[in-house]
XYZ file of C-alpha atoms in Angstrom:
167
model
C 121.224 -12.878 128.807
C 118.108 -14.624 130.085
C 118.508 -17.689 132.260
C 115.537 -19.976 132.620
C 113.978 -20.019 136.062
C 114.135 -23.302 137.966
C 110.382 -23.669 137.678
C 110.375 -23.234 133.839
C 113.297 -25.717 133.545
C 111.382 -28.209 135.709
C 108.271 -27.700 133.574
C 110.316 -28.380 130.413
C 111.867 -31.492 131.950
C 108.452 -32.643 133.173
C 106.951 -32.127 129.725
C 109.657 -34.208 128.041
C 109.603 -36.965 130.706
C 105.833 -37.251 130.367
C 106.267 -37.874 126.633
C 108.819 -40.635 127.307
C 106.678 -42.073 130.092
C 103.520 -42.087 127.956
C 105.142 -43.969 125.109
C 107.003 -46.640 127.127
C 104.790 -47.157 130.173
C 101.187 -46.171 129.592
C 101.217 -47.282 125.979
C 103.619 -50.206 125.641
C 101.949 -51.338 122.397
C 102.236 -47.907 120.862
C 103.065 -48.232 117.159
C 105.777 -45.695 116.214
C 104.146 -44.871 112.841
C 100.885 -43.781 114.454
C 100.323 -40.529 116.310
C 101.744 -40.636 119.858
C 99.185 -40.907 122.672
C 98.540 -37.691 124.471
C 98.344 -37.380 128.233
C 98.409 -33.922 129.803
C 101.334 -33.228 132.110
C 98.949 -32.353 134.941
C 97.340 -35.823 134.745
C 100.645 -37.616 135.401
C 101.248 -38.398 139.055
C 104.500 -38.707 140.981
C 103.619 -42.354 141.540
C 103.489 -42.889 137.778
C 106.981 -41.420 137.450
C 108.175 -43.616 140.282
C 106.751 -46.604 138.415
C 108.922 -45.627 135.471
C 111.996 -46.085 137.653
C 110.816 -49.546 138.835
C 110.840 -51.168 135.397
C 112.636 -54.319 134.507
C 114.946 -52.299 132.338
C 117.447 -53.202 129.626
C 115.414 -52.145 126.560
C 113.768 -49.367 128.532
C 117.211 -48.353 129.874
C 118.578 -48.162 126.317
C 115.527 -46.265 125.135
C 115.864 -43.822 128.006
C 119.383 -43.006 126.893
C 118.035 -42.155 123.449
C 115.256 -40.183 125.075
C 117.766 -38.133 127.164
C 119.762 -37.338 124.032
C 116.592 -36.333 122.164
C 115.476 -34.238 125.115
C 118.885 -32.560 125.233
C 118.547 -31.596 121.571
C 114.976 -30.375 122.034
C 115.888 -28.357 125.078
C 118.925 -26.903 123.234
C 116.526 -25.620 120.565
C 114.028 -24.322 123.124
C 116.578 -22.521 125.268
C 118.815 -21.184 122.471
C 116.738 -18.015 122.259
C 117.971 -17.206 125.766
C 121.634 -18.046 124.915
C 121.378 -21.092 127.208
C 123.371 -24.166 126.062
C 122.068 -27.628 126.850
C 124.314 -30.678 126.567
C 124.548 -34.155 128.085
C 127.274 -36.600 129.010
C 127.030 -40.346 128.346
C 129.484 -42.067 130.657
C 130.713 -45.587 130.148
C 132.389 -47.643 132.910
C 133.391 -45.099 135.564
C 134.838 -46.427 138.777
C 132.419 -45.174 141.419
C 131.580 -46.458 144.919
C 128.471 -48.110 143.418
C 130.589 -49.950 140.761
C 132.935 -51.103 143.520
C 130.037 -52.211 145.666
C 128.397 -54.221 142.862
C 131.722 -55.805 141.870
C 132.173 -56.728 145.529
C 128.910 -58.718 145.386
C 130.311 -61.084 142.719
C 132.315 -64.225 143.296
C 135.592 -62.585 142.220
C 135.653 -58.818 142.772
C 139.034 -58.230 141.108
C 138.096 -60.326 138.039
C 134.834 -58.366 137.690
C 136.726 -55.063 137.839
C 139.279 -56.360 135.299
C 136.427 -57.333 132.962
C 135.092 -53.778 133.231
C 138.537 -52.392 132.470
C 138.935 -54.723 129.496
C 135.648 -53.463 128.058
C 137.385 -50.117 127.416
C 139.822 -49.548 124.582
C 141.995 -47.655 126.995
C 142.160 -50.695 129.302
C 140.955 -48.876 132.376
C 137.817 -47.439 133.956
C 137.048 -43.745 133.858
C 137.285 -41.795 137.074
C 134.847 -39.595 138.888
C 137.372 -36.772 138.383
C 137.327 -37.290 134.609
C 133.524 -37.133 134.708
C 133.672 -33.852 136.572
C 136.213 -32.442 134.172
C 133.947 -33.399 131.222
C 131.049 -31.525 132.818
C 133.327 -28.542 133.540
C 134.566 -28.544 129.950
C 130.971 -28.426 128.619
C 129.972 -25.711 131.127
C 132.992 -23.433 130.835
C 135.117 -24.082 127.710
C 132.772 -25.577 125.107
C 130.957 -22.275 124.620
C 129.954 -23.091 121.034
C 128.552 -26.550 121.886
C 124.841 -27.005 122.405
C 122.634 -30.074 121.856
C 125.546 -32.477 121.986
C 126.026 -35.843 123.728
C 129.630 -36.061 125.028
C 130.670 -39.719 125.086
C 132.849 -40.388 128.135
C 133.248 -44.072 127.512
C 136.883 -45.040 127.059
C 135.927 -46.230 123.544
C 133.553 -48.914 124.793
C 131.152 -48.354 121.901
C 133.817 -48.838 119.245
C 134.345 -52.558 119.344
C 132.792 -55.783 120.621
C 133.851 -58.024 123.502
C 137.344 -57.711 124.919
C 138.462 -54.238 123.778
C 141.560 -53.243 125.640
C 144.493 -52.828 123.256
C 146.828 -52.084 126.199
C 149.481 -54.851 126.552
């Protein structure tokens, strides 16, 4: 079995990120029905990638999630000839130190955390341990899975508004 070298994996990631960067940053008025603009990978600087991270996000954030899923599928196709599986995980509200810190900056920390919990059908946040187990599952047990996006969301995408069905 062939395993991609770190440099080839970085090149593949860089190639896909440049495509996303070119469409959303360099060419914000790009029309999706026209041919995509072409900018060679070697002409993209680290500063341009850093600029990508400094966007005023929401729509770009959502588009980036779609781009990651598309990149996962493309890489799964590219790497399948080497028997390498490529998958991604899309987490929902997972209680992390960052989540706690941001909730702590609101007027009512406990109410903010409760709102996050109520946004999940299961009525609670995910845990870092559950995130790790999902990654371990994809790496070790899901040997016939490639090109998938594993939703680790507590059902947040299944309903609108207050979701918890837990009494």
